[in-house]
Amino acid sequence: MAAPLSDGERRKQISVRGIAGLGDVAEVRKSFNRHLHFTLVKDRNVATPRDYYFALAHAVRDHLVGRWIRTQQHYYERDPKRIYYLSLEFYMGRTLQNTMVNLGLQNACDEAIYQLGLDLEELEEIEEDAGLGNGGLGRLAACFLDSMATLGLAAYGYGIRYEFGIFNQKIVDGWQVEEADDWLRYGNPWEKARPEYMLPVHFYGRVCHTPEGVKWIDTQVVLAMPYDTPVPGYKNNTVNTMRLWSAKAPNDFNLQEFNVGDYIEAVLDRNLAENISRVLYPNDNFFEGKELRLKQEYFVVAATLQDIIRRFKSSKFGCRDPVRTCFETFPDKVAIQLNDTHPALSIPELMRILVDVEKVDWDKAWEITKRTCAYTNHTVLPEALERWPVSMFEKLLPRHLEIIYALNQMHLDRVAALYPGDVDRLRRMSVIEEGDCKRINMAHLCVIGSHAVNGVARIHSDIVKNSVFKDFYELEPEKFQNKTNGITPRRWLLLCNPGLADVIAEKIGEGFITDLSQLKKLLDFINNETFIREVAKVKQENKLKFAAYLEGQYKVKINPSSMFDVQVKRIHEYKRQLLNCLHAITLYNRIRSDPSKSFVPRTIMIGGKAAPGYHMAKMIIKLITSIGEVINNDPYVGDKLKVIFLENYRVSLAEKVIPAADLSQQISTAGTEASGTGNMKFMVNGALTIGTMDGANVEMAEEAGEENLFIFGMRVEDVEALDRQGYNAREYYERLPELKQAVDQISSGFFSPRDPGCFKDVVNMLMYHDRFKVFADYEAYIKCQGQVDQLFMDPREWTKKVIRNIACSGKFSSDRTIMEYAQEIWGVEPSATKIPPPNLPRD
């Protein structure tokens, strides 16, 4: 008789191997039915379209979990260096289609859903965007997660699970109105709560210096509950993790002795603690020094660092030390990337853990911290720099304030030794800014606490070295690097523009999907008439589809043969949507003055959200909608010109409008846009760019040839020269009759007849305190737009330029960007190892 099985042996029956689906049509159909029935508890008689979406999402998610578990197991066994990407924003958009694309399930799902009498695209439209970001910085983090998984890096995204993401934008009477984005209302099928990894985060309290070391006591505790979302690589069976923290009050919250009587009140007060993860701050490139925001920044950092250290200590080969208290190897096993200064508290928090908790010597701890952390700068606008009042720190994070003071003293001692007597340099380089209100300069803290500092496009990294952090660059030039941003070609080509991806794959194969530089091969087909026709046809189909969408959503009819002229991005003075407005008015005036003349028809589309507290940005939206109101209803204009404001611009809308665009507007004042990534999305999707020599536009022009973009206006040097000379807007206003006419129309109420003074603030800004010099580039812009019209009238030449742009866009893949971070900052190599799928044995 066989020996009875041990519990351990019996448990071997608990395995995903026998139940892992193969991803064929029959299996997807069966899985869909099973989830509709057992997960959603519905049958076809009562199921809603949303139920069908959830059933499909669960069926697709099933294909992730085996790979997800395997990937994490693989990392545990191989113990690679782990990359931690810390960001307060992850602008993920929708997950269903991206997961199907990356797992190679799209065709099977499409067919299965069709066989069930449903429409896949309709189901995809039901999914809410995960809008946990404002714009470029948050979307970059999302693209980076996709690339890190595709490159097989052991990477983790860490952030906050905001209950309310970026607000939904409604346009009412031409004004922006915000409404809460209750994206979790129906549940989120892609996340898994992990209460077993819940961690405490401390606030307030006081610092006690004892012979045994420093203690931070009498604190208030908030719990951080992790929610994990899988991040699949492209067809490599790697599934990484994005871990987002949610705030929970501990069960004894406010029930301490002094509160004994008011049990009900104490339970209601739990909301105070849980407010930390309630809502995303809706500011882009603007610092608002609110205590709740500082709490969010510390909350994500404190929870994440505990998690990182737990994983470091428990890792199989972490250390020979039996209790694993040796942190020598920490920087060899851990890289922390700070996405802007928002997670800057990682630096003093890691010091606090190493010194106060793990009892590592101060200088050793500082060396470990610097070797572990790296900082990405995202903006040079002074109003965006985080400068927290010392008084707020003193109350909320007293120990961190002490640590920052000590680090700053150490730093200033070093500077003073190298530059004796240079007190002004000490003032400029201090982490603490003196003044009426003493402040902590978080960017300076990041620079001194990191081994690498990078900008996000070459021109931006040069500005970082030569102006923003000039003193720091002189001190440690080897710290400063450039990492030009990129976008994931999976979402931004394959998923959003399958027609174009197919036409490309027919010519050069599918290798470009994971090696975008292969698009260079398209240069061989630049004069191929069939290819020219196919590329133009895909663009026309995308335009027709978007025109139909606009008609369905907003009841606006547009001319699909017109030039689709698109500017979509956050509304901000530096991005100069006002320059676009002035062009629209100028075109309108030209049509009005000679309606019989032939014009190149245009549909000007402008979209983007304004921060709720940013008055000027909201006025700009009102101006755009008011200009549209007049132009779109003028019978003399007909369908020669339309101005459309695209309401509630977000990731899922970008996926529709970008493939349909003919012209991409990237017209920020030179030296203000750090990189931009929308510019890259338009380029790879076959739009031509009109833009200034700013951000990544410079490198786009370098890759494709300046003659294949419409470059205009002042360069950084010209802007600096104009600053020295003094910018006088009135001079341009007096000299340029078309500019004067347009400004006078805005001013006189031509576009706001019911409220003639409506735009006085806008005109006053443009005339007397325009930091971004709109008028200085007006003449060159209008002239350049004339060249755009000329080329658009020759569709063959236009399409040839389009092909050249697509062929030269390969550099702007986030795979290339991440490869550079990996090799030059994190010290890891991407891995081509394909983990076996869950239905096959592991080795």
XYZ file of C-alpha atoms in Angstrom, residues 34-407:
374
model
C -18.880 31.412 -16.846
C -18.093 34.916 -15.571
C -21.453 36.342 -16.621
C -23.088 33.544 -14.655
C -20.864 32.979 -11.616
C -18.994 36.283 -11.172
C -21.734 38.724 -12.190
C -24.694 36.489 -11.276
C -26.674 37.404 -14.422
C -28.152 35.614 -17.384
C -28.761 37.029 -20.864
C -32.313 38.122 -19.981
C -31.181 40.647 -17.409
C -27.551 41.355 -18.391
C -26.752 44.946 -19.394
C -24.001 45.980 -21.813
C -21.923 46.834 -18.738
C -22.329 43.255 -17.464
C -21.057 42.013 -20.810
C -18.042 44.338 -20.549
C -17.268 43.006 -17.052
C -17.679 39.388 -18.169
C -15.186 39.949 -20.982
C -12.799 41.874 -18.717
C -12.790 38.971 -16.248
C -12.276 36.451 -19.039
C -9.267 38.431 -20.312
C -7.949 38.990 -16.786
C -7.919 35.213 -16.278
C -5.211 35.060 -18.940
C -3.102 37.538 -16.989
C -3.060 35.891 -13.584
C -1.048 32.769 -14.405
C 1.579 34.884 -16.154
C 1.479 37.418 -13.319
C 2.115 34.807 -10.632
C 4.850 33.177 -12.743
C 6.608 36.481 -13.364
C 6.732 37.321 -9.662
C 7.935 33.786 -8.862
C 10.619 34.129 -11.550
C 11.830 37.403 -9.966
C 11.888 35.830 -6.504
C 14.064 32.980 -7.767
C 16.429 35.026 -9.923
C 16.596 37.994 -7.526
C 17.384 40.626 -10.161
C 17.906 44.285 -9.259
C 14.434 45.743 -8.885
C 13.313 49.066 -10.340
C 10.819 51.147 -8.381
C 9.143 53.913 -10.362
C 7.581 56.304 -7.819
C 4.972 58.677 -9.156
C 1.968 60.546 -7.757
C 0.323 60.055 -11.153
C -0.272 57.080 -13.447
C -2.538 58.130 -16.309
C -3.432 54.624 -17.493
C -6.608 55.128 -19.532
C -8.495 51.927 -20.385
C -7.048 48.463 -19.800
C -9.160 45.905 -21.721
C -7.921 46.467 -25.271
C -4.312 47.019 -24.159
C -4.360 43.679 -22.325
C -5.795 41.845 -25.344
C -3.157 43.407 -27.620
C -0.229 42.589 -25.308
C -1.405 39.015 -24.690
C -2.181 38.429 -28.389
C -5.851 37.719 -27.572
C -7.544 40.383 -29.679
C -8.601 38.220 -32.611
C -9.931 35.398 -30.424
C -11.920 37.848 -28.279
C -13.253 39.700 -31.300
C -14.498 36.457 -32.876
C -15.880 35.041 -29.611
C -17.823 38.232 -28.854
C -19.097 38.375 -32.443
C -20.277 34.761 -32.194
C -22.216 35.736 -29.072
C -24.028 38.444 -31.050
C -22.181 41.337 -29.367
C -19.873 44.083 -30.639
C -16.375 44.245 -29.098
C -15.929 47.963 -29.804
C -19.193 48.776 -28.026
C -18.054 46.838 -24.966
C -14.637 48.578 -24.987
C -16.417 51.958 -24.909
C -18.103 51.066 -21.591
C -14.807 50.912 -19.660
C -13.993 53.985 -17.560
C -10.577 55.580 -18.071
C -8.287 55.203 -15.064
C -7.657 58.955 -14.942
C -5.071 58.983 -12.153
C -3.018 61.721 -13.800
C -3.175 65.256 -15.155
C -1.283 65.040 -18.425
C 2.207 64.354 -19.705
C 3.908 63.345 -16.449
C 1.236 60.794 -15.528
C 0.900 59.392 -19.052
C 4.696 59.058 -19.299
C 4.642 56.877 -16.169
C 2.015 54.642 -17.830
C 4.050 54.311 -21.051
C 7.147 53.524 -18.971
C 5.361 50.682 -17.145
C 4.423 49.153 -20.520
C 8.000 49.406 -21.787
C 9.567 48.050 -18.586
C 7.340 44.963 -18.778
C 8.022 44.538 -22.499
C 11.773 44.742 -21.844
C 11.519 42.134 -19.090
C 12.702 44.440 -16.295
C 11.759 43.566 -12.696
C 9.931 46.864 -12.287
C 7.143 48.140 -10.050
C 5.057 51.292 -10.381
C 4.099 52.764 -6.996
C 1.480 55.463 -6.540
C -1.875 56.379 -4.971
C -5.228 54.797 -5.718
C -7.230 58.003 -5.929
C -10.926 57.408 -5.402
C -11.543 60.356 -7.740
C -9.191 60.896 -10.672
C -8.891 63.934 -12.924
C -12.323 65.633 -13.071
C -14.681 65.119 -15.988
C -14.947 68.313 -18.012
C -18.349 69.543 -19.159
C -18.733 72.623 -21.333
C -21.763 74.662 -20.260
C -22.480 77.943 -22.121
C -18.917 77.798 -23.369
C -17.392 77.557 -19.872
C -15.613 74.588 -18.285
C -17.555 72.964 -15.472
C -15.900 70.198 -13.427
C -17.610 67.093 -12.194
C -16.186 64.362 -9.962
C -14.718 61.355 -11.747
C -16.287 58.480 -9.808
C -14.345 55.922 -11.835
C -14.699 53.128 -9.253
C -18.501 53.369 -9.013
C -19.069 50.035 -10.797
C -15.878 48.393 -9.509
C -12.517 47.868 -11.185
C -11.987 44.357 -12.585
C -8.246 44.923 -13.132
C -7.185 45.522 -9.528
C -6.645 43.078 -6.659
C -6.751 44.377 -3.100
C -3.918 43.005 -0.929
C -5.017 43.621 2.679
C -2.362 41.166 3.911
C 0.309 43.724 2.942
C -1.339 46.679 4.684
C 1.228 49.020 6.277
C 1.168 51.842 8.858
C 2.123 55.426 7.929
C 2.871 57.971 10.651
C 2.117 61.708 10.801
C 2.575 64.546 13.323
C 3.976 63.556 16.739
C 7.332 64.681 18.118
C 10.974 63.665 18.053
C 12.706 62.223 21.091
C 16.528 61.999 21.226
C 17.466 59.112 23.523
C 20.750 57.299 24.234
C 19.392 54.391 22.155
C 18.893 56.713 19.192
C 16.205 58.984 17.792
C 12.537 58.109 18.256
C 9.527 59.652 16.477
C 6.668 59.258 18.970
C 3.038 60.214 19.691
C 2.246 60.016 15.982
C -1.104 59.604 14.266
C -1.295 56.424 12.210
C -3.004 55.921 8.861
C -2.972 52.500 7.193
C -1.943 52.055 3.570
C -3.860 49.299 1.773
C -2.242 48.121 -1.473
C -4.206 47.444 -4.664
C -2.246 45.640 -7.381
C -2.855 46.038 -11.097
C -1.119 43.729 -13.596
C 1.081 45.340 -16.278
C 1.604 42.934 -19.200
C 4.596 43.166 -21.537
C 4.062 42.653 -25.247
C 3.788 38.925 -26.002
C 6.638 37.947 -23.640
C 4.547 36.437 -20.804
C 5.993 39.019 -18.390
C 3.406 40.654 -16.148
C 4.718 43.316 -13.755
C 2.847 45.062 -10.941
C 1.567 48.556 -10.402
C 0.839 48.890 -6.686
C -1.401 51.771 -5.651
C -1.998 52.631 -2.001
C -5.365 53.500 -0.495
C -5.704 55.164 2.929
C -7.581 53.338 5.707
C -8.160 54.468 9.262
C -6.960 51.994 11.905
C -9.798 50.411 13.891
C -8.843 52.251 17.079
C -8.845 55.588 15.199
C -9.984 58.422 17.498
C -11.223 55.871 20.044
C -8.418 56.686 22.481
C -9.163 57.356 26.131
C -9.954 61.090 25.679
C -12.741 60.231 23.226
C -14.434 57.540 25.266
C -17.899 59.108 25.221
C -18.357 59.789 21.538
C -18.091 56.459 19.775
C -20.311 57.453 16.819
C -18.405 60.699 16.248
C -15.093 58.825 16.387
C -16.196 56.319 13.740
C -17.424 59.141 11.488
C -14.035 60.847 11.874
C -12.360 57.898 10.124
C -13.062 59.856 6.942
C -10.387 62.373 7.945
C -7.675 59.734 7.679
C -9.145 58.181 4.560
C -9.314 61.517 2.739
C -5.608 61.148 1.951
C -6.322 58.988 -1.099
C -9.668 60.595 -1.961
C -8.749 62.852 -4.875
C -6.036 63.707 -7.392
C -4.879 67.345 -7.268
C -5.859 68.637 -10.734
C -2.863 70.947 -11.286
C -0.487 70.518 -14.196
C 2.786 72.451 -13.969
C 1.630 74.365 -10.903
C 2.497 73.986 -7.207
C -0.298 74.386 -4.651
C 1.163 74.075 -1.150
C -1.748 72.349 0.584
C -1.218 70.170 3.657
C -3.358 67.361 2.202
C -1.066 67.222 -0.834
C 2.036 66.968 1.388
C 0.279 64.148 3.257
C -0.326 62.355 -0.055
C 3.347 62.730 -0.978
C 4.545 61.293 2.322
C 1.843 58.599 2.358
C 2.961 57.045 -0.949
C 6.656 57.325 -0.024
C 6.380 55.845 3.478
C 4.244 52.885 2.402
C 6.397 52.192 -0.658
C 9.732 52.287 1.166
C 8.499 49.828 3.811
C 7.424 47.542 0.972
C 10.762 47.896 -0.855
C 12.717 47.087 2.295
C 10.462 44.132 3.149
C 11.046 42.741 -0.354
C 14.799 43.389 -0.121
C 15.068 41.602 3.216
C 12.982 38.576 2.262
C 14.502 38.109 -1.173
C 16.201 34.777 -1.589
C 19.708 36.156 -2.103
C 19.273 39.491 -0.357
C 22.102 38.996 2.093
C 24.151 36.329 3.813
C 23.175 37.907 7.113
C 20.706 35.585 8.934
C 18.538 38.534 9.998
C 19.339 40.505 6.808
C 20.251 43.758 8.459
C 23.136 44.365 6.099
C 22.209 47.169 3.727
C 25.574 47.276 1.917
C 24.028 45.591 -1.123
C 20.840 47.683 -1.091
C 21.780 49.909 -4.073
C 22.822 46.813 -6.036
C 19.345 45.350 -5.588
C 17.143 48.460 -5.570
C 16.773 51.461 -7.879
C 14.265 54.193 -6.991
C 13.276 56.608 -9.763
C 11.577 59.805 -8.587
C 9.083 61.048 -11.182
C 9.565 64.792 -10.533
C 9.909 66.104 -6.947
C 6.527 64.777 -5.786
C 8.102 61.652 -4.217
C 11.191 63.601 -3.010
C 10.443 62.615 0.595
C 11.878 59.194 -0.344
C 15.283 60.716 0.363
C 14.783 61.772 4.017
C 12.467 58.785 4.630
C 15.087 56.271 3.455
C 17.629 58.083 5.676
C 15.201 57.901 8.615
C 14.649 54.155 8.184
C 18.353 53.381 7.730
C 19.579 55.564 10.602
C 16.764 55.501 13.188
C 15.290 52.048 12.566
C 18.048 49.916 11.039
C 20.840 51.683 12.988
C 23.063 52.219 9.935
C 25.828 54.816 10.393
C 24.778 58.275 9.051
C 27.484 58.614 6.370
C 26.941 55.030 5.208
C 23.180 55.648 5.065
C 23.734 58.785 2.987
C 25.924 56.889 0.524
C 23.298 54.126 0.215
C 20.500 56.672 -0.273
C 22.334 58.561 -3.011
C 23.303 55.386 -4.863
C 19.686 54.189 -4.741
C 17.754 57.302 -5.773
C 17.622 59.090 -9.111
C 15.552 62.152 -10.021
C 13.750 63.144 -13.221
C 13.040 66.847 -13.627
C 9.892 67.636 -15.649
C 9.627 71.410 -15.787
C 11.561 74.656 -15.682
C 8.528 76.855 -14.888
C 9.182 78.508 -11.514
C 5.519 78.302 -10.454
C 5.690 74.502 -10.782
C 8.622 74.005 -8.375
C 7.648 72.508 -5.029
C 8.648 74.760 -2.125
C 7.053 73.573 1.121
C 6.828 75.869 4.163
C 9.147 74.714 6.972
C 6.303 75.365 9.439
C 4.137 72.735 7.720
C 6.957 70.168 7.872
C 7.617 70.965 11.522
C 4.057 69.989 12.374
C 3.477 67.082 9.966
C 6.931 65.456 9.638
C 9.169 66.745 12.450
C 11.840 64.032 12.101
C 12.102 64.542 8.349
C 12.659 68.254 8.906
C 15.585 67.471 11.255
C 17.062 65.102 8.668
C 16.691 67.658 5.863
C 18.424 70.311 8.003
C 21.305 67.924 8.701
C 21.644 66.924 5.026
